[in-house]
Amino acid sequence: EAGVAQSPRYKIIEKRQSVAFWCNPISGHATLYWYQQILGQGPKLLIQFQNNGVVDDSQLPKDRFSAERLKGVDSTLKIQPAKLEDSAVYLCASSRTSGSSHEQYFGPGTRLTVT
Amino acid sequence: KQEVTQIPAALSVPEGENLVLNCSFTDSAIYNLQWFRQDPGKGLTSLLLIQSSQREQTSGRLNASLDKSSGRSTLYIAASQPGDSATYLCAVLATSGTYKYIFGTGTRLKVLA
């Protein structure tokens, strides 16, 4: 079974530029998560999708961040315009939302540096 | 509001030692608790998942326990090896509101050869 795929792995941009990240979850996983992990901290949930609907985006800075999940499969996360404090690793995860287990599987992450 | 704390923040031990990592959470209304490993520059690898009705889970040299009433979980690593060096994170799936994972800040483990 293929894992969660993310691209790009690394991205360096200047502040006020825009950037987009892509995630392809494990086949058949209905739930997809985007997390932000700042150095030295645990991951913080930005947005959670169930199929192509948003379940929770309470911690997504909606003035600059946006996300979509087309056809309930792939997802993109966009930042426009980027700020210095957006430098972090952006992790995508997926889970099979079926009864007893919500075990999450993570992708390798995208390391974003904003200069 | 659910908060997850991990102590210690960092730990350095000689190879072969048995060790315990701690995770505490403030709200006992959880669906499950998951332990992850994160290597530098990499994503998270799931180690063990404990459902709220379970007391422990084992995988190889790893054993995780859960005490919901006291808001605690421990990850026990037997006979530690240099390859176990990584950051270990716990996350709880809260049942209040939407099913959302809340992560601790992690324990950075270094096993010395």
mmCIF file of C-alpha atoms in Angstrom:
data_model
loop_
_atom_site.group_PDB
_atom_site.id
_atom_site.type_symbol
_atom_site.label_atom_id
_atom_site.label_comp_id
_atom_site.label_asym_id
_atom_site.label_seq_id
_atom_site.Cartn_x
_atom_site.Cartn_y
_atom_site.Cartn_z
ATOM 1 C CA GLU A 1 0.000 0.000 0.000
ATOM 2 C CA ALA A 2 1.481 3.318 -1.063
ATOM 3 C CA GLY A 3 1.896 5.929 1.663
ATOM 4 C CA VAL A 4 0.879 9.565 1.798
ATOM 5 C CA ALA A 5 2.679 11.540 -0.888
ATOM 6 C CA GLN A 6 3.608 15.207 -0.624
ATOM 7 C CA SER A 7 5.369 17.657 -2.881
ATOM 8 C CA PRO A 8 7.530 19.598 -2.988
ATOM 9 C CA ARG A 9 9.771 18.382 -0.180
ATOM 10 C CA TYR A 10 11.482 21.735 0.253
ATOM 11 C CA LYS A 11 10.568 25.276 -0.698
ATOM 12 C CA ILE A 12 12.295 28.596 -0.122
ATOM 13 C CA ILE A 13 10.392 31.798 -0.884
ATOM 14 C CA GLU A 14 10.564 35.450 0.021
ATOM 15 C CA LYS A 15 7.992 37.054 2.260
ATOM 16 C CA ARG A 16 4.848 38.262 0.492
ATOM 17 C CA GLN A 17 5.243 35.582 -2.189
ATOM 18 C CA SER A 18 2.746 32.755 -2.592
ATOM 19 C CA VAL A 19 3.322 29.014 -2.327
ATOM 20 C CA ALA A 20 1.280 25.845 -2.763
ATOM 21 C CA PHE A 21 1.721 22.357 -1.379
ATOM 22 C CA TRP A 22 0.202 19.157 -2.723
ATOM 23 C CA CYS A 23 -0.863 15.991 -0.932
ATOM 24 C CA ASN A 24 -2.094 12.633 -2.191
ATOM 25 C CA PRO A 25 -3.499 10.498 0.655
ATOM 26 C CA ILE A 26 -3.554 6.729 0.965
ATOM 27 C CA SER A 27 -6.103 5.246 -1.383
ATOM 28 C CA GLY A 28 -9.475 4.815 0.277
ATOM 29 C CA HIS A 29 -8.772 7.160 3.185
ATOM 30 C CA ALA A 30 -11.706 9.497 3.615
ATOM 31 C CA THR A 31 -10.116 11.896 6.093
ATOM 32 C CA LEU A 32 -7.235 14.200 5.235
ATOM 33 C CA TYR A 33 -5.384 16.544 7.566
ATOM 34 C CA TRP A 34 -2.949 19.405 7.086
ATOM 35 C CA TYR A 35 -0.665 20.207 10.016
ATOM 36 C CA GLN A 36 1.884 22.945 10.607
ATOM 37 C CA GLN A 37 4.933 21.980 12.650
ATOM 38 C CA ILE A 38 7.172 24.798 13.809
ATOM 39 C CA LEU A 39 10.673 23.788 14.862
ATOM 40 C CA GLY A 40 10.708 22.328 18.371
ATOM 41 C CA GLN A 41 6.928 22.043 18.596
ATOM 42 C CA GLY A 42 4.346 19.353 17.982
ATOM 43 C CA PRO A 43 2.210 19.471 14.852
ATOM 44 C CA LYS A 44 -0.764 21.834 14.958
ATOM 45 C CA LEU A 45 -3.875 20.979 12.950
ATOM 46 C CA LEU A 46 -4.667 23.573 10.291
ATOM 47 C CA ILE A 47 -7.549 21.929 8.478
ATOM 48 C CA GLN A 48 -9.326 18.575 8.376
ATOM 49 C CA PHE A 49 -11.346 17.240 5.433
ATOM 50 C CA GLN A 50 -13.868 14.411 5.425
ATOM 51 C CA ASN A 51 -14.082 13.401 1.758
ATOM 52 C CA ASN A 52 -14.210 16.836 0.074
ATOM 53 C CA GLY A 53 -15.930 18.673 2.931
ATOM 54 C CA VAL A 54 -14.220 20.721 5.639
ATOM 55 C CA VAL A 55 -14.688 19.293 9.148
ATOM 56 C CA ASP A 56 -12.458 21.673 11.106
ATOM 57 C CA ASP A 57 -10.528 24.737 9.982
ATOM 58 C CA SER A 58 -10.657 26.637 13.269
ATOM 59 C CA GLN A 59 -6.875 27.116 13.380
ATOM 60 C CA LEU A 60 -6.374 27.991 9.730
ATOM 61 C CA PRO A 61 -5.333 31.664 9.253
ATOM 62 C CA LYS A 62 -7.952 32.247 6.620
ATOM 63 C CA ASP A 63 -6.681 35.684 5.630
ATOM 64 C CA ARG A 64 -3.640 34.056 4.021
ATOM 65 C CA PHE A 65 -4.109 30.280 4.024
ATOM 66 C CA SER A 66 -6.526 28.321 1.876
ATOM 67 C CA ALA A 67 -6.994 24.630 1.188
ATOM 68 C CA GLU A 68 -9.127 22.460 -1.019
ATOM 69 C CA ARG A 69 -9.635 18.784 -1.611
ATOM 70 C CA LEU A 70 -10.735 18.097 -5.139
ATOM 71 C CA LYS A 71 -13.070 15.130 -5.640
ATOM 72 C CA GLY A 72 -12.297 13.923 -2.134
ATOM 73 C CA VAL A 73 -8.801 12.685 -3.036
ATOM 74 C CA ASP A 74 -5.823 15.033 -3.576
ATOM 75 C CA SER A 75 -5.500 18.237 -1.626
ATOM 76 C CA THR A 76 -3.617 21.511 -1.982
ATOM 77 C CA LEU A 77 -2.696 24.016 0.723
ATOM 78 C CA LYS A 78 -1.856 27.548 -0.348
ATOM 79 C CA ILE A 79 -0.292 30.474 1.459
ATOM 80 C CA GLN A 80 -0.692 33.945 -0.031
ATOM 81 C CA PRO A 81 1.074 36.142 0.958
ATOM 82 C CA ALA A 82 3.664 34.321 3.065
ATOM 83 C CA LYS A 83 5.098 35.771 6.266
ATOM 84 C CA LEU A 84 8.340 34.966 8.042
ATOM 85 C CA GLU A 85 6.448 33.149 10.797
ATOM 86 C CA ASP A 86 5.063 30.682 8.234
ATOM 87 C CA SER A 87 8.460 28.988 8.119
ATOM 88 C CA ALA A 88 7.666 25.453 9.242
ATOM 89 C CA VAL A 89 7.166 21.905 8.069
ATOM 90 C CA TYR A 90 3.741 21.291 6.561
ATOM 91 C CA LEU A 91 2.576 17.753 7.128
ATOM 92 C CA CYS A 92 -0.264 15.985 5.398
ATOM 93 C CA ALA A 93 -1.895 12.942 6.987
ATOM 94 C CA SER A 94 -4.794 10.669 6.162
ATOM 95 C CA SER A 95 -6.928 8.164 8.014
ATOM 96 C CA ARG A 96 -9.594 5.606 7.209
ATOM 97 C CA THR A 97 -12.589 6.905 9.068
ATOM 98 C CA SER A 98 -14.346 3.654 9.746
ATOM 99 C CA GLY A 99 -15.478 2.763 13.223
ATOM 100 C CA SER A 100 -12.811 1.593 15.604
ATOM 101 C CA SER A 101 -9.678 3.270 14.373
ATOM 102 C CA HIS A 102 -8.716 6.768 13.372
ATOM 103 C CA GLU A 103 -5.041 5.842 12.989
ATOM 104 C CA GLN A 104 -3.249 8.569 11.100
ATOM 105 C CA TYR A 105 -0.589 8.028 8.468
ATOM 106 C CA PHE A 106 1.737 10.907 7.671
ATOM 107 C CA GLY A 107 3.540 12.020 4.569
ATOM 108 C CA PRO A 108 7.207 13.153 4.606
ATOM 109 C CA GLY A 109 6.263 16.822 4.890
ATOM 110 C CA THR A 110 7.213 19.989 3.041
ATOM 111 C CA ARG A 111 9.800 22.189 4.697
ATOM 112 C CA LEU A 112 9.017 25.843 3.965
ATOM 113 C CA THR A 113 11.536 28.599 4.564
ATOM 114 C CA VAL A 114 10.337 32.184 4.205
ATOM 115 C CA THR A 115 13.122 34.757 3.932
ATOM 116 C CA LYS B 1 -9.540 22.787 26.078
ATOM 117 C CA GLN B 2 -7.427 19.644 25.666
ATOM 118 C CA GLU B 3 -3.719 20.115 26.333
ATOM 119 C CA VAL B 4 -1.039 17.466 25.902
ATOM 120 C CA THR B 5 2.292 17.603 27.721
ATOM 121 C CA GLN B 6 5.348 15.420 27.300
ATOM 122 C CA ILE B 7 8.087 15.099 29.864
ATOM 123 C CA PRO B 8 11.030 15.119 29.620
ATOM 124 C CA ALA B 9 11.606 17.368 26.617
ATOM 125 C CA ALA B 10 14.944 15.670 25.966
ATOM 126 C CA LEU B 11 16.606 12.506 27.180
ATOM 127 C CA SER B 12 20.043 11.002 26.655
ATOM 128 C CA VAL B 13 20.722 7.417 27.719
ATOM 129 C CA PRO B 14 23.430 4.792 27.140
ATOM 130 C CA GLU B 15 22.662 1.910 24.825
ATOM 131 C CA GLY B 16 20.864 -1.029 26.428
ATOM 132 C CA GLU B 17 18.888 0.944 28.983
ATOM 133 C CA ASN B 18 15.164 0.510 29.428
ATOM 134 C CA LEU B 19 13.399 3.850 29.390
ATOM 135 C CA VAL B 20 9.998 5.446 29.873
ATOM 136 C CA LEU B 21 8.562 8.440 28.052
ATOM 137 C CA ASN B 22 5.593 10.237 29.558
ATOM 138 C CA CYS B 23 2.535 11.872 28.025
ATOM 139 C CA SER B 24 -0.211 13.602 30.001
ATOM 140 C CA PHE B 25 -3.477 15.109 28.834
ATOM 141 C CA THR B 26 -5.978 17.358 30.589
ATOM 142 C CA ASP B 27 -9.309 15.998 29.304
ATOM 143 C CA SER B 28 -10.013 12.276 29.743
ATOM 144 C CA ALA B 29 -12.700 12.324 27.006
ATOM 145 C CA ILE B 30 -10.519 10.830 24.302
ATOM 146 C CA TYR B 31 -11.230 8.367 21.528
ATOM 147 C CA ASN B 32 -7.679 7.055 21.313
ATOM 148 C CA LEU B 33 -4.031 7.937 21.893
ATOM 149 C CA GLN B 34 -1.304 7.434 19.332
ATOM 150 C CA TRP B 35 2.475 7.403 19.741
ATOM 151 C CA PHE B 36 4.657 8.531 16.841
ATOM 152 C CA ARG B 37 8.327 8.626 16.021
ATOM 153 C CA GLN B 38 9.843 11.503 14.029
ATOM 154 C CA ASP B 39 13.344 11.382 12.594
ATOM 155 C CA PRO B 40 15.075 14.693 11.748
ATOM 156 C CA GLY B 41 13.685 16.199 8.564
ATOM 157 C CA LYS B 42 11.135 13.418 8.160
ATOM 158 C CA GLY B 43 7.431 12.911 8.657
ATOM 159 C CA LEU B 44 5.817 11.004 11.519
ATOM 160 C CA THR B 45 5.770 7.227 11.774
ATOM 161 C CA SER B 46 2.984 5.650 13.799
ATOM 162 C CA LEU B 47 4.308 3.334 16.519
ATOM 163 C CA LEU B 48 1.292 2.344 18.597
ATOM 164 C CA LEU B 49 -2.359 3.286 18.827
ATOM 165 C CA ILE B 50 -4.339 2.641 22.022
ATOM 166 C CA GLN B 51 -8.117 2.795 21.910
ATOM 167 C CA SER B 52 -9.823 4.436 24.895
ATOM 168 C CA SER B 53 -11.136 1.035 26.036
ATOM 169 C CA GLN B 54 -7.647 -0.501 26.072
ATOM 170 C CA ARG B 55 -4.991 -0.350 28.763
ATOM 171 C CA GLU B 56 -1.903 -1.118 26.701
ATOM 172 C CA GLN B 57 -0.459 -2.055 23.335
ATOM 173 C CA THR B 58 2.800 -3.792 22.498
ATOM 174 C CA SER B 59 4.955 -3.916 19.407
ATOM 175 C CA GLY B 60 8.386 -5.527 19.622
ATOM 176 C CA ARG B 61 10.459 -3.640 22.193
ATOM 177 C CA LEU B 62 7.771 -0.977 22.617
ATOM 178 C CA ASN B 63 4.941 -1.015 25.116
ATOM 179 C CA ALA B 64 2.448 1.807 25.543
ATOM 180 C CA SER B 65 0.008 2.080 28.422
ATOM 181 C CA LEU B 66 -3.024 4.296 28.879
ATOM 182 C CA ASP B 67 -4.683 5.452 32.103
ATOM 183 C CA LYS B 68 -7.576 7.646 31.027
ATOM 184 C CA SER B 69 -8.744 8.468 34.540
ATOM 185 C CA SER B 70 -5.418 10.025 35.456
ATOM 186 C CA GLY B 71 -4.808 11.478 31.990
ATOM 187 C CA ARG B 72 -1.540 9.663 31.429
ATOM 188 C CA SER B 73 0.184 7.447 28.906
ATOM 189 C CA THR B 74 3.671 5.999 28.978
ATOM 190 C CA LEU B 75 5.825 4.595 26.207
ATOM 191 C CA TYR B 76 8.269 1.986 27.434
ATOM 192 C CA ILE B 77 11.284 1.169 25.260
ATOM 193 C CA ALA B 78 13.197 -1.944 26.232
ATOM 194 C CA ALA B 79 16.905 -2.442 25.584
ATOM 195 C CA SER B 80 17.366 0.877 23.799
ATOM 196 C CA GLN B 81 19.555 1.065 20.682
ATOM 197 C CA PRO B 82 21.233 3.992 18.880
ATOM 198 C CA GLY B 83 18.675 3.510 16.088
ATOM 199 C CA ASP B 84 15.940 4.484 18.548
ATOM 200 C CA SER B 85 17.296 8.048 18.587
ATOM 201 C CA ALA B 86 14.477 10.292 17.377
ATOM 202 C CA THR B 87 11.728 12.556 18.664
ATOM 203 C CA TYR B 88 8.737 10.740 20.124
ATOM 204 C CA LEU B 89 5.335 12.432 19.982
ATOM 205 C CA CYS B 90 2.021 11.470 21.492
ATOM 206 C CA ALA B 91 -1.341 12.636 20.187
ATOM 207 C CA VAL B 92 -4.843 12.264 21.594
ATOM 208 C CA LEU B 93 -8.001 12.093 19.528
ATOM 209 C CA ALA B 94 -10.502 14.205 21.439
ATOM 210 C CA THR B 95 -14.187 13.234 21.433
ATOM 211 C CA SER B 96 -15.485 16.681 22.289
ATOM 212 C CA GLY B 97 -16.606 18.495 19.162
ATOM 213 C CA THR B 98 -14.984 17.286 15.953
ATOM 214 C CA TYR B 99 -12.593 14.352 16.089
ATOM 215 C CA LYS B 100 -9.320 16.261 16.199
ATOM 216 C CA TYR B 101 -5.815 15.133 17.090
ATOM 217 C CA ILE B 102 -3.957 17.215 19.681
ATOM 218 C CA PHE B 103 -0.196 16.668 19.802
ATOM 219 C CA GLY B 104 2.327 17.051 22.577
ATOM 220 C CA THR B 105 5.614 18.851 21.959
ATOM 221 C CA GLY B 106 7.605 15.624 21.955
ATOM 222 C CA THR B 107 10.544 14.027 23.747
ATOM 223 C CA ARG B 108 13.863 14.160 21.914
ATOM 224 C CA LEU B 109 15.677 10.894 22.640
ATOM 225 C CA LYS B 110 19.350 10.206 22.068
ATOM 226 C CA VAL B 111 20.727 6.724 22.684
ATOM 227 C CA LEU B 112 24.499 6.699 23.007
ATOM 228 C CA ALA B 113 26.544 3.800 21.643
#
